[in-house]
Amino acid sequence: MKAPFLISLAALLAPPLLASEPVMFCERPLVAQLVAENTWIVEGVKEELSTSNCGHIGNQAFIATSNGVILIDSGSSPHFGEALKTLIAQHTSHPVRWVLNTHHHPDHFFGNTAFDKAQHLTLATTRDLMTRDTDALIDNVERLTGRSLERSSVALPEVIEAGDITLGSYPLTLYAMSGHSGGDLVIMDHTTGVLFMGDMGFYQRAAATAHTPGLQQWQEELHDLRALNATIAVPGHGPSAPSATIIDQTIDYLEWLDQRLSDVASEGLGANHALAVELPDTFSTIALAEYEFTRSVMQLYPRYEARLLWGAPQ
Ligand SMILES: [Zn+2]
């Protein structure tokens, strides 16, 4: 039997319950990792949407400012958004006042409703794509994760222009791009040197290309982002890392994919031939490389054939 004073000493040494109790989502602890001063990333698992990850595949990031928290992307469901809100409250006492959505894919904005007191903001192009695709994307998320979403709870953000903005008193620079999805918001924080790339950047997780307007455009925009010389980047999927490291890996993969599709099309061969290749060793550490490569060939190869036959744009 323990002496009473030992028990009370143990109680005294215990850290505050609120801070120590992990926030659980889908039977895993949800973790916020500090990447710069007052800046955290919540990294999704490097998988496709599934019942086993409950949709937590995309990254979120948040910046604690003196006027409130700026959240960048909100996850794939209101249920996840609630868990994220609890996690954020463990790191700052300020409420989330702004949610910036980087693009219209469901793993990045379906959690918005958990932040109903915040202002939700995105580019006009992204909002148009959300308007067009939201119903189909809800169906897709429900089918793949086996969890139902309340359809009416997915509200669309307000429009914000690219350029220098101030949220509260916190300055950010917004870039309007389109290489990944047709409407991609990239956010530069000059205070900390962090570049929030959304799915313009993938790191250690292969790029998804279903909605790209063209692989060459995506690469050109990545070269523009590289010239910003950010210190750290937060990709849409995969861990944060030095900005150049993430941008270079994304460019290398897209360049190889583009070349592969062009080469096979110029030989007049079919999509099956495009698939019949070993992925280079440099991509062996990248999660879902085979899976995304197969999807990219199916989605993009007809464009390469058409361009060769008819001179159609990519
Ligand atoms: Zn994503």
PDB file of C-alpha atoms and ligand atoms in Angstrom:
ATOM      1  CA  MET A   1       0.000   0.000   0.000  1.00  0.00           C
ATOM      2  CA  LYS A   2       1.387   3.411  -1.005  1.00  0.00           C
ATOM      3  CA  ALA A   3       2.114   6.019   1.624  1.00  0.00           C
ATOM      4  CA  PRO A   4      -0.380   8.894   1.350  1.00  0.00           C
ATOM      5  CA  PHE A   5       2.339  11.550   0.891  1.00  0.00           C
ATOM      6  CA  LEU A   6       3.666   9.719  -2.191  1.00  0.00           C
ATOM      7  CA  ILE A   7       0.248   9.824  -3.780  1.00  0.00           C
ATOM      8  CA  SER A   8      -0.147  13.557  -3.140  1.00  0.00           C
ATOM      9  CA  LEU A   9       3.370  14.220  -4.491  1.00  0.00           C
ATOM     10  CA  ALA A  10       2.489  12.377  -7.699  1.00  0.00           C
ATOM     11  CA  ALA A  11      -0.663  14.458  -8.015  1.00  0.00           C
ATOM     12  CA  LEU A  12       1.356  17.651  -7.611  1.00  0.00           C
ATOM     13  CA  LEU A  13       3.815  16.665 -10.325  1.00  0.00           C
ATOM     14  CA  ALA A  14       1.129  15.754 -12.843  1.00  0.00           C
ATOM     15  CA  PRO A  15       0.878  18.295 -15.685  1.00  0.00           C
ATOM     16  CA  PRO A  16      -2.436  20.112 -16.252  1.00  0.00           C
ATOM     17  CA  LEU A  17      -4.974  17.645 -17.540  1.00  0.00           C
ATOM     18  CA  LEU A  18      -6.172  19.839 -20.377  1.00  0.00           C
ATOM     19  CA  ALA A  19      -2.732  20.218 -21.949  1.00  0.00           C
ATOM     20  CA  SER A  20      -1.681  16.600 -21.484  1.00  0.00           C
ATOM     21  CA  GLU A  21      -4.802  14.801 -22.617  1.00  0.00           C
ATOM     22  CA  PRO A  22      -4.387  13.926 -26.288  1.00  0.00           C
ATOM     23  CA  VAL A  23      -7.108  14.923 -28.705  1.00  0.00           C
ATOM     24  CA  MET A  24      -8.202  11.732 -30.424  1.00  0.00           C
ATOM     25  CA  PHE A  25      -9.533  11.469 -33.958  1.00  0.00           C
ATOM     26  CA  CYS A  26     -10.242   8.138 -35.625  1.00  0.00           C
ATOM     27  CA  GLU A  27      -8.606   6.345 -32.680  1.00  0.00           C
ATOM     28  CA  ARG A  28      -5.315   8.181 -33.192  1.00  0.00           C
ATOM     29  CA  PRO A  29      -3.959  11.186 -31.312  1.00  0.00           C
ATOM     30  CA  LEU A  30      -4.163  14.401 -33.293  1.00  0.00           C
ATOM     31  CA  VAL A  31      -0.855  16.236 -33.038  1.00  0.00           C
ATOM     32  CA  ALA A  32       0.111  19.855 -33.679  1.00  0.00           C
ATOM     33  CA  GLN A  33       3.776  20.291 -34.484  1.00  0.00           C
ATOM     34  CA  LEU A  34       5.503  23.658 -34.095  1.00  0.00           C
ATOM     35  CA  VAL A  35       7.176  24.683 -37.375  1.00  0.00           C
ATOM     36  CA  ALA A  36       7.986  28.325 -36.614  1.00  0.00           C
ATOM     37  CA  GLU A  37       7.154  30.885 -33.960  1.00  0.00           C
ATOM     38  CA  ASN A  38       3.412  30.713 -33.193  1.00  0.00           C
ATOM     39  CA  THR A  39       2.913  28.420 -36.193  1.00  0.00           C
ATOM     40  CA  TRP A  40       1.852  24.777 -36.137  1.00  0.00           C
ATOM     41  CA  ILE A  41       1.123  22.043 -38.669  1.00  0.00           C
ATOM     42  CA  VAL A  42      -1.344  19.199 -38.148  1.00  0.00           C
ATOM     43  CA  GLU A  43      -0.171  16.555 -40.579  1.00  0.00           C
ATOM     44  CA  GLY A  44      -2.597  14.136 -42.206  1.00  0.00           C
ATOM     45  CA  VAL A  45      -1.727  10.508 -42.833  1.00  0.00           C
ATOM     46  CA  LYS A  46      -0.063   9.796 -46.168  1.00  0.00           C
ATOM     47  CA  GLU A  47      -2.964   7.788 -47.541  1.00  0.00           C
ATOM     48  CA  GLU A  48      -5.999   8.175 -49.763  1.00  0.00           C
ATOM     49  CA  LEU A  49      -9.424   8.773 -48.148  1.00  0.00           C
ATOM     50  CA  SER A  50     -10.528   5.591 -46.405  1.00  0.00           C
ATOM     51  CA  THR A  51     -12.567   4.175 -43.545  1.00  0.00           C
ATOM     52  CA  SER A  52      -9.385   3.521 -41.568  1.00  0.00           C
ATOM     53  CA  ASN A  53      -8.223   7.165 -41.600  1.00  0.00           C
ATOM     54  CA  CYS A  54     -11.747   8.720 -41.419  1.00  0.00           C
ATOM     55  CA  GLY A  55     -10.612  11.246 -44.018  1.00  0.00           C
ATOM     56  CA  HIS A  56      -7.672  12.780 -42.135  1.00  0.00           C
ATOM     57  CA  ILE A  57      -5.293  12.846 -45.084  1.00  0.00           C
ATOM     58  CA  GLY A  58      -4.670  16.545 -45.738  1.00  0.00           C
ATOM     59  CA  ASN A  59      -2.594  18.955 -43.662  1.00  0.00           C
ATOM     60  CA  GLN A  60      -3.856  21.907 -41.678  1.00  0.00           C
ATOM     61  CA  ALA A  61      -1.792  24.738 -40.228  1.00  0.00           C
ATOM     62  CA  PHE A  62      -2.512  27.521 -37.799  1.00  0.00           C
ATOM     63  CA  ILE A  63      -0.888  30.789 -36.791  1.00  0.00           C
ATOM     64  CA  ALA A  64      -1.610  32.240 -33.354  1.00  0.00           C
ATOM     65  CA  THR A  65      -1.675  36.048 -33.626  1.00  0.00           C
ATOM     66  CA  SER A  66      -2.487  38.633 -30.964  1.00  0.00           C
ATOM     67  CA  ASN A  67      -5.920  39.168 -32.564  1.00  0.00           C
ATOM     68  CA  GLY A  68      -6.902  35.529 -33.017  1.00  0.00           C
ATOM     69  CA  VAL A  69      -5.898  32.375 -34.832  1.00  0.00           C
ATOM     70  CA  ILE A  70      -5.510  32.106 -38.604  1.00  0.00           C
ATOM     71  CA  LEU A  71      -6.325  28.554 -39.694  1.00  0.00           C
ATOM     72  CA  ILE A  72      -5.203  27.278 -43.086  1.00  0.00           C
ATOM     73  CA  ASP A  73      -7.493  24.461 -44.258  1.00  0.00           C
ATOM     74  CA  SER A  74      -9.899  22.611 -42.015  1.00  0.00           C
ATOM     75  CA  GLY A  75      -9.908  18.905 -42.920  1.00  0.00           C
ATOM     76  CA  SER A  76     -12.477  16.645 -44.534  1.00  0.00           C
ATOM     77  CA  SER A  77     -15.493  16.755 -42.199  1.00  0.00           C
ATOM     78  CA  PRO A  78     -17.230  18.888 -39.550  1.00  0.00           C
ATOM     79  CA  HIS A  79     -16.431  16.067 -37.110  1.00  0.00           C
ATOM     80  CA  PHE A  80     -12.704  16.438 -37.833  1.00  0.00           C
ATOM     81  CA  GLY A  81     -13.033  20.240 -37.604  1.00  0.00           C
ATOM     82  CA  GLU A  82     -14.337  19.864 -34.028  1.00  0.00           C
ATOM     83  CA  ALA A  83     -11.311  17.765 -33.034  1.00  0.00           C
ATOM     84  CA  LEU A  84      -9.013  20.302 -34.692  1.00  0.00           C
ATOM     85  CA  LYS A  85     -10.666  23.119 -32.764  1.00  0.00           C
ATOM     86  CA  THR A  86      -9.998  21.312 -29.463  1.00  0.00           C
ATOM     87  CA  LEU A  87      -6.383  20.726 -30.467  1.00  0.00           C
ATOM     88  CA  ILE A  88      -5.854  24.396 -31.369  1.00  0.00           C
ATOM     89  CA  ALA A  89      -7.270  25.418 -27.975  1.00  0.00           C
ATOM     90  CA  GLN A  90      -4.499  23.400 -26.305  1.00  0.00           C
ATOM     91  CA  HIS A  91      -1.902  25.632 -27.949  1.00  0.00           C
ATOM     92  CA  THR A  92      -3.415  29.103 -27.780  1.00  0.00           C
ATOM     93  CA  SER A  93      -6.153  30.781 -25.792  1.00  0.00           C
ATOM     94  CA  HIS A  94      -7.175  32.867 -28.818  1.00  0.00           C
ATOM     95  CA  PRO A  95     -10.166  31.719 -30.878  1.00  0.00           C
ATOM     96  CA  VAL A  96      -9.948  30.905 -34.581  1.00  0.00           C
ATOM     97  CA  ARG A  97     -11.009  34.110 -36.335  1.00  0.00           C
ATOM     98  CA  TRP A  98     -10.045  33.351 -39.925  1.00  0.00           C
ATOM     99  CA  VAL A  99     -10.064  30.176 -42.015  1.00  0.00           C
ATOM    100  CA  LEU A 100      -8.208  30.330 -45.325  1.00  0.00           C
ATOM    101  CA  ASN A 101      -9.040  27.487 -47.725  1.00  0.00           C
ATOM    102  CA  THR A 102      -6.268  26.714 -50.196  1.00  0.00           C
ATOM    103  CA  HIS A 103      -8.420  24.876 -52.778  1.00  0.00           C
ATOM    104  CA  HIS A 104     -11.710  23.101 -53.376  1.00  0.00           C
ATOM    105  CA  HIS A 105     -10.734  19.506 -52.568  1.00  0.00           C
ATOM    106  CA  PRO A 106     -12.786  18.089 -49.692  1.00  0.00           C
ATOM    107  CA  ASP A 107      -9.861  17.167 -47.437  1.00  0.00           C
ATOM    108  CA  HIS A 108      -9.143  20.912 -47.162  1.00  0.00           C
ATOM    109  CA  PHE A 109     -12.455  22.648 -46.452  1.00  0.00           C
ATOM    110  CA  PHE A 110     -15.212  20.314 -45.241  1.00  0.00           C
ATOM    111  CA  GLY A 111     -14.195  21.028 -41.627  1.00  0.00           C
ATOM    112  CA  ASN A 112     -15.034  24.747 -41.976  1.00  0.00           C
ATOM    113  CA  THR A 113     -18.373  24.494 -40.178  1.00  0.00           C
ATOM    114  CA  ALA A 114     -16.676  23.680 -36.869  1.00  0.00           C
ATOM    115  CA  PHE A 115     -15.337  27.257 -37.024  1.00  0.00           C
ATOM    116  CA  ASP A 116     -18.677  28.979 -37.467  1.00  0.00           C
ATOM    117  CA  LYS A 117     -17.593  32.140 -35.609  1.00  0.00           C
ATOM    118  CA  ALA A 118     -14.631  32.641 -37.971  1.00  0.00           C
ATOM    119  CA  GLN A 119     -14.516  34.346 -41.334  1.00  0.00           C
ATOM    120  CA  HIS A 120     -13.937  31.791 -44.123  1.00  0.00           C
ATOM    121  CA  LEU A 121     -11.926  33.035 -47.088  1.00  0.00           C
ATOM    122  CA  THR A 122     -10.713  31.723 -50.425  1.00  0.00           C
ATOM    123  CA  LEU A 123      -9.959  32.820 -54.008  1.00  0.00           C
ATOM    124  CA  ALA A 124     -12.830  33.491 -56.435  1.00  0.00           C
ATOM    125  CA  THR A 125     -11.627  30.676 -58.729  1.00  0.00           C
ATOM    126  CA  THR A 126     -11.623  28.250 -55.800  1.00  0.00           C
ATOM    127  CA  ARG A 127     -15.083  29.322 -54.695  1.00  0.00           C
ATOM    128  CA  ASP A 128     -16.416  28.748 -58.234  1.00  0.00           C
ATOM    129  CA  LEU A 129     -14.958  25.225 -58.207  1.00  0.00           C
ATOM    130  CA  MET A 130     -16.465  24.575 -54.770  1.00  0.00           C
ATOM    131  CA  THR A 131     -19.865  25.683 -56.097  1.00  0.00           C
ATOM    132  CA  ARG A 132     -19.512  23.370 -59.077  1.00  0.00           C
ATOM    133  CA  ASP A 133     -18.158  20.278 -57.313  1.00  0.00           C
ATOM    134  CA  THR A 134     -19.269  20.248 -53.668  1.00  0.00           C
ATOM    135  CA  ASP A 135     -22.172  17.794 -54.070  1.00  0.00           C
ATOM    136  CA  ALA A 136     -20.041  15.310 -55.990  1.00  0.00           C
ATOM    137  CA  LEU A 137     -17.206  15.707 -53.477  1.00  0.00           C
ATOM    138  CA  ILE A 138     -19.529  15.052 -50.530  1.00  0.00           C
ATOM    139  CA  ASP A 139     -20.688  11.838 -52.235  1.00  0.00           C
ATOM    140  CA  ASN A 140     -17.073  10.857 -52.754  1.00  0.00           C
ATOM    141  CA  VAL A 141     -16.010  11.490 -49.147  1.00  0.00           C
ATOM    142  CA  GLU A 142     -19.043   9.631 -47.780  1.00  0.00           C
ATOM    143  CA  ARG A 143     -18.390   6.640 -50.029  1.00  0.00           C
ATOM    144  CA  LEU A 144     -14.670   6.402 -49.252  1.00  0.00           C
ATOM    145  CA  THR A 145     -14.713   7.121 -45.522  1.00  0.00           C
ATOM    146  CA  GLY A 146     -18.018   5.376 -44.723  1.00  0.00           C
ATOM    147  CA  ARG A 147     -19.110   8.388 -42.666  1.00  0.00           C
ATOM    148  CA  SER A 148     -22.034  10.600 -43.556  1.00  0.00           C
ATOM    149  CA  LEU A 149     -21.617  14.354 -43.781  1.00  0.00           C
ATOM    150  CA  GLU A 150     -24.396  16.754 -43.133  1.00  0.00           C
ATOM    151  CA  ARG A 151     -24.854  18.149 -46.625  1.00  0.00           C
ATOM    152  CA  SER A 152     -26.291  21.481 -45.522  1.00  0.00           C
ATOM    153  CA  SER A 153     -23.389  22.060 -43.160  1.00  0.00           C
ATOM    154  CA  VAL A 154     -20.833  22.585 -45.925  1.00  0.00           C
ATOM    155  CA  ALA A 155     -20.930  26.365 -46.411  1.00  0.00           C
ATOM    156  CA  LEU A 156     -18.821  28.139 -49.002  1.00  0.00           C
ATOM    157  CA  PRO A 157     -16.189  30.712 -47.994  1.00  0.00           C
ATOM    158  CA  GLU A 158     -16.178  34.407 -48.933  1.00  0.00           C
ATOM    159  CA  VAL A 159     -13.895  35.613 -51.701  1.00  0.00           C
ATOM    160  CA  ILE A 160     -10.541  37.255 -50.984  1.00  0.00           C
ATOM    161  CA  GLU A 161      -8.209  38.838 -53.546  1.00  0.00           C
ATOM    162  CA  ALA A 162      -4.578  37.841 -53.967  1.00  0.00           C
ATOM    163  CA  GLY A 163      -1.944  40.301 -52.783  1.00  0.00           C
ATOM    164  CA  ASP A 164      -0.867  41.731 -49.446  1.00  0.00           C
ATOM    165  CA  ILE A 165      -3.552  41.423 -46.776  1.00  0.00           C
ATOM    166  CA  THR A 166      -3.798  42.045 -43.051  1.00  0.00           C
ATOM    167  CA  LEU A 167      -5.884  39.807 -40.787  1.00  0.00           C
ATOM    168  CA  GLY A 168      -6.350  41.684 -37.524  1.00  0.00           C
ATOM    169  CA  SER A 169      -2.899  43.249 -37.481  1.00  0.00           C
ATOM    170  CA  TYR A 170      -1.110  40.246 -38.987  1.00  0.00           C
ATOM    171  CA  PRO A 171       0.283  40.644 -42.526  1.00  0.00           C
ATOM    172  CA  LEU A 172       0.273  37.855 -45.110  1.00  0.00           C
ATOM    173  CA  THR A 173       0.845  37.741 -48.864  1.00  0.00           C
ATOM    174  CA  LEU A 174      -1.582  35.683 -50.939  1.00  0.00           C
ATOM    175  CA  TYR A 175      -0.783  34.206 -54.350  1.00  0.00           C
ATOM    176  CA  ALA A 176      -3.458  33.052 -56.799  1.00  0.00           C
ATOM    177  CA  MET A 177      -2.258  29.966 -58.657  1.00  0.00           C
ATOM    178  CA  SER A 178      -3.959  27.104 -60.459  1.00  0.00           C
ATOM    179  CA  GLY A 179      -1.457  24.321 -61.198  1.00  0.00           C
ATOM    180  CA  HIS A 180      -2.875  21.682 -58.846  1.00  0.00           C
ATOM    181  CA  SER A 181      -6.637  22.179 -58.932  1.00  0.00           C
ATOM    182  CA  GLY A 182      -7.535  25.163 -61.136  1.00  0.00           C
ATOM    183  CA  GLY A 183      -7.774  27.471 -58.099  1.00  0.00           C
ATOM    184  CA  ASP A 184      -4.896  27.284 -55.624  1.00  0.00           C
ATOM    185  CA  LEU A 185      -4.272  29.788 -52.852  1.00  0.00           C
ATOM    186  CA  VAL A 186      -0.673  29.939 -51.638  1.00  0.00           C
ATOM    187  CA  ILE A 187       0.109  31.959 -48.526  1.00  0.00           C
ATOM    188  CA  MET A 188       3.451  33.534 -47.627  1.00  0.00           C
ATOM    189  CA  ASP A 189       4.078  34.615 -44.053  1.00  0.00           C
ATOM    190  CA  HIS A 190       7.010  37.034 -44.170  1.00  0.00           C
ATOM    191  CA  THR A 191       7.040  37.335 -40.370  1.00  0.00           C
ATOM    192  CA  THR A 192       8.189  33.737 -39.948  1.00  0.00           C
ATOM    193  CA  GLY A 193       9.357  32.832 -43.484  1.00  0.00           C
ATOM    194  CA  VAL A 194       6.774  30.044 -43.772  1.00  0.00           C
ATOM    195  CA  LEU A 195       5.139  29.278 -47.130  1.00  0.00           C
ATOM    196  CA  PHE A 196       1.767  27.515 -46.913  1.00  0.00           C
ATOM    197  CA  MET A 197       1.500  25.725 -50.249  1.00  0.00           C
ATOM    198  CA  GLY A 198      -1.762  23.812 -50.058  1.00  0.00           C
ATOM    199  CA  ASP A 199      -1.622  21.016 -52.631  1.00  0.00           C
ATOM    200  CA  MET A 200       0.699  22.991 -54.889  1.00  0.00           C
ATOM    201  CA  GLY A 201       3.276  21.123 -52.802  1.00  0.00           C
ATOM    202  CA  PHE A 202       3.386  17.428 -51.942  1.00  0.00           C
ATOM    203  CA  TYR A 203       6.269  16.027 -49.892  1.00  0.00           C
ATOM    204  CA  GLN A 204       7.028  12.318 -49.351  1.00  0.00           C
ATOM    205  CA  ARG A 205       3.534  11.679 -50.725  1.00  0.00           C
ATOM    206  CA  ALA A 206       2.951  11.539 -54.484  1.00  0.00           C
ATOM    207  CA  ALA A 207       1.114  14.418 -56.145  1.00  0.00           C
ATOM    208  CA  ALA A 208      -2.542  13.967 -57.061  1.00  0.00           C
ATOM    209  CA  THR A 209      -3.135  15.388 -60.527  1.00  0.00           C
ATOM    210  CA  ALA A 210      -6.844  14.845 -61.338  1.00  0.00           C
ATOM    211  CA  HIS A 211      -7.719  18.539 -61.665  1.00  0.00           C
ATOM    212  CA  THR A 212      -4.478  20.049 -62.921  1.00  0.00           C
ATOM    213  CA  PRO A 213      -4.872  22.374 -65.906  1.00  0.00           C
ATOM    214  CA  GLY A 214      -1.466  21.042 -67.016  1.00  0.00           C
ATOM    215  CA  LEU A 215       1.696  19.639 -65.499  1.00  0.00           C
ATOM    216  CA  GLN A 216       3.852  22.277 -67.159  1.00  0.00           C
ATOM    217  CA  GLN A 217       1.810  25.127 -65.715  1.00  0.00           C
ATOM    218  CA  TRP A 218       2.061  23.556 -62.272  1.00  0.00           C
ATOM    219  CA  GLN A 219       5.851  23.350 -62.620  1.00  0.00           C
ATOM    220  CA  GLU A 220       6.118  26.964 -63.798  1.00  0.00           C
ATOM    221  CA  GLU A 221       4.179  28.152 -60.776  1.00  0.00           C
ATOM    222  CA  LEU A 222       6.396  26.072 -58.489  1.00  0.00           C
ATOM    223  CA  HIS A 223       9.455  27.802 -59.946  1.00  0.00           C
ATOM    224  CA  ASP A 224       7.811  31.150 -59.076  1.00  0.00           C
ATOM    225  CA  LEU A 225       7.239  29.934 -55.512  1.00  0.00           C
ATOM    226  CA  ARG A 226      10.830  28.754 -55.240  1.00  0.00           C
ATOM    227  CA  ALA A 227      11.989  32.277 -56.064  1.00  0.00           C
ATOM    228  CA  LEU A 228      10.263  33.547 -52.898  1.00  0.00           C
ATOM    229  CA  ASN A 229      13.060  31.895 -50.886  1.00  0.00           C
ATOM    230  CA  ALA A 230      10.802  30.923 -48.004  1.00  0.00           C
ATOM    231  CA  THR A 231      12.572  29.211 -45.110  1.00  0.00           C
ATOM    232  CA  ILE A 232      10.052  26.484 -44.353  1.00  0.00           C
ATOM    233  CA  ALA A 233       7.138  25.219 -46.408  1.00  0.00           C
ATOM    234  CA  VAL A 234       3.968  23.477 -45.319  1.00  0.00           C
ATOM    235  CA  PRO A 235       2.780  21.201 -48.141  1.00  0.00           C
ATOM    236  CA  GLY A 236      -0.826  20.066 -48.555  1.00  0.00           C
ATOM    237  CA  HIS A 237       0.242  16.486 -47.816  1.00  0.00           C
ATOM    238  CA  GLY A 238       3.365  15.203 -46.078  1.00  0.00           C
ATOM    239  CA  PRO A 239       5.639  16.789 -43.480  1.00  0.00           C
ATOM    240  CA  SER A 240       6.889  20.364 -43.447  1.00  0.00           C
ATOM    241  CA  ALA A 241      10.510  20.840 -44.509  1.00  0.00           C
ATOM    242  CA  PRO A 242      12.793  23.485 -46.013  1.00  0.00           C
ATOM    243  CA  SER A 243      10.853  25.173 -48.794  1.00  0.00           C
ATOM    244  CA  ALA A 244      13.324  24.330 -51.573  1.00  0.00           C
ATOM    245  CA  THR A 245      13.309  20.639 -50.584  1.00  0.00           C
ATOM    246  CA  ILE A 246       9.536  20.349 -50.914  1.00  0.00           C
ATOM    247  CA  ILE A 247       9.305  22.401 -54.102  1.00  0.00           C
ATOM    248  CA  ASP A 248      12.153  20.495 -55.766  1.00  0.00           C
ATOM    249  CA  GLN A 249      10.657  17.089 -54.961  1.00  0.00           C
ATOM    250  CA  THR A 250       7.268  18.147 -56.344  1.00  0.00           C
ATOM    251  CA  ILE A 251       8.889  19.578 -59.483  1.00  0.00           C
ATOM    252  CA  ASP A 252      11.063  16.477 -60.012  1.00  0.00           C
ATOM    253  CA  TYR A 253       8.074  14.161 -59.852  1.00  0.00           C
ATOM    254  CA  LEU A 254       5.868  16.310 -62.110  1.00  0.00           C
ATOM    255  CA  GLU A 255       8.695  16.737 -64.608  1.00  0.00           C
ATOM    256  CA  TRP A 256       9.273  12.987 -64.779  1.00  0.00           C
ATOM    257  CA  LEU A 257       5.534  12.284 -65.124  1.00  0.00           C
ATOM    258  CA  ASP A 258       5.137  14.900 -67.863  1.00  0.00           C
ATOM    259  CA  GLN A 259       8.134  13.499 -69.760  1.00  0.00           C
ATOM    260  CA  ARG A 260       6.899   9.928 -69.456  1.00  0.00           C
ATOM    261  CA  LEU A 261       3.453  10.779 -70.823  1.00  0.00           C
ATOM    262  CA  SER A 262       4.924  12.890 -73.655  1.00  0.00           C
ATOM    263  CA  ASP A 263       7.403  10.186 -74.674  1.00  0.00           C
ATOM    264  CA  VAL A 264       4.829   7.405 -74.858  1.00  0.00           C
ATOM    265  CA  ALA A 265       2.325   9.593 -76.718  1.00  0.00           C
ATOM    266  CA  SER A 266       4.972  10.631 -79.256  1.00  0.00           C
ATOM    267  CA  GLU A 267       5.620   6.949 -79.992  1.00  0.00           C
ATOM    268  CA  GLY A 268       1.913   6.540 -80.752  1.00  0.00           C
ATOM    269  CA  LEU A 269       1.470   3.935 -78.003  1.00  0.00           C
ATOM    270  CA  GLY A 270      -1.476   3.453 -75.620  1.00  0.00           C
ATOM    271  CA  ALA A 271      -1.940   4.223 -71.942  1.00  0.00           C
ATOM    272  CA  ASN A 272      -0.912   0.668 -71.010  1.00  0.00           C
ATOM    273  CA  HIS A 273       2.551   1.387 -72.353  1.00  0.00           C
ATOM    274  CA  ALA A 274       2.772   4.534 -70.265  1.00  0.00           C
ATOM    275  CA  LEU A 275       2.069   2.415 -67.189  1.00  0.00           C
ATOM    276  CA  ALA A 276       4.683  -0.218 -68.044  1.00  0.00           C
ATOM    277  CA  VAL A 277       7.634   1.441 -66.355  1.00  0.00           C
ATOM    278  CA  GLU A 278       9.545   1.121 -63.096  1.00  0.00           C
ATOM    279  CA  LEU A 279       9.340   4.291 -61.055  1.00  0.00           C
ATOM    280  CA  PRO A 280      12.801   5.833 -60.631  1.00  0.00           C
ATOM    281  CA  ASP A 281      14.572   5.025 -57.344  1.00  0.00           C
ATOM    282  CA  THR A 282      14.467   8.694 -56.339  1.00  0.00           C
ATOM    283  CA  PHE A 283      10.716   8.319 -55.839  1.00  0.00           C
ATOM    284  CA  SER A 284      10.914   5.088 -53.822  1.00  0.00           C
ATOM    285  CA  THR A 285      10.500   6.912 -50.494  1.00  0.00           C
ATOM    286  CA  ILE A 286       7.378   8.720 -51.679  1.00  0.00           C
ATOM    287  CA  ALA A 287       4.125   7.261 -50.338  1.00  0.00           C
ATOM    288  CA  LEU A 288       1.427   6.343 -52.878  1.00  0.00           C
ATOM    289  CA  ALA A 289       3.812   6.818 -55.825  1.00  0.00           C
ATOM    290  CA  GLU A 290       2.559   3.744 -57.759  1.00  0.00           C
ATOM    291  CA  TYR A 291      -1.050   4.520 -56.920  1.00  0.00           C
ATOM    292  CA  GLU A 292      -0.936   8.166 -57.965  1.00  0.00           C
ATOM    293  CA  PHE A 293       1.147   7.407 -61.055  1.00  0.00           C
ATOM    294  CA  THR A 294      -1.507   4.939 -62.258  1.00  0.00           C
ATOM    295  CA  ARG A 295      -4.267   7.453 -61.600  1.00  0.00           C
ATOM    296  CA  SER A 296      -2.345  10.222 -63.366  1.00  0.00           C
ATOM    297  CA  VAL A 297      -1.843   8.098 -66.480  1.00  0.00           C
ATOM    298  CA  MET A 298      -5.565   7.313 -66.639  1.00  0.00           C
ATOM    299  CA  GLN A 299      -6.561  10.931 -66.044  1.00  0.00           C
ATOM    300  CA  LEU A 300      -3.960  12.766 -68.120  1.00  0.00           C
ATOM    301  CA  TYR A 301      -2.821  10.474 -70.932  1.00  0.00           C
ATOM    302  CA  PRO A 302      -5.802  11.210 -73.221  1.00  0.00           C
ATOM    303  CA  ARG A 303      -4.745  14.882 -73.173  1.00  0.00           C
ATOM    304  CA  TYR A 304      -1.241  14.003 -74.339  1.00  0.00           C
ATOM    305  CA  GLU A 305      -2.594  11.839 -77.147  1.00  0.00           C
ATOM    306  CA  ALA A 306      -4.998  14.594 -78.204  1.00  0.00           C
ATOM    307  CA  ARG A 307      -2.249  17.200 -78.134  1.00  0.00           C
ATOM    308  CA  LEU A 308      -0.085  15.073 -80.377  1.00  0.00           C
ATOM    309  CA  LEU A 309      -2.863  14.217 -82.816  1.00  0.00           C
ATOM    310  CA  TRP A 310      -4.687  17.517 -82.980  1.00  0.00           C
ATOM    311  CA  GLY A 311      -2.280  20.004 -81.488  1.00  0.00           C
ATOM    312  CA  ALA A 312      -4.792  20.584 -78.696  1.00  0.00           C
ATOM    313  CA  PRO A 313      -3.489  22.434 -75.656  1.00  0.00           C
ATOM    314  CA  GLN A 314      -2.380  20.225 -72.771  1.00  0.00           C
TER     315      GLN A 314
HETATM  316 ZN    ZN B   1      -5.318  17.439 -50.547  1.00  0.00          ZN
END
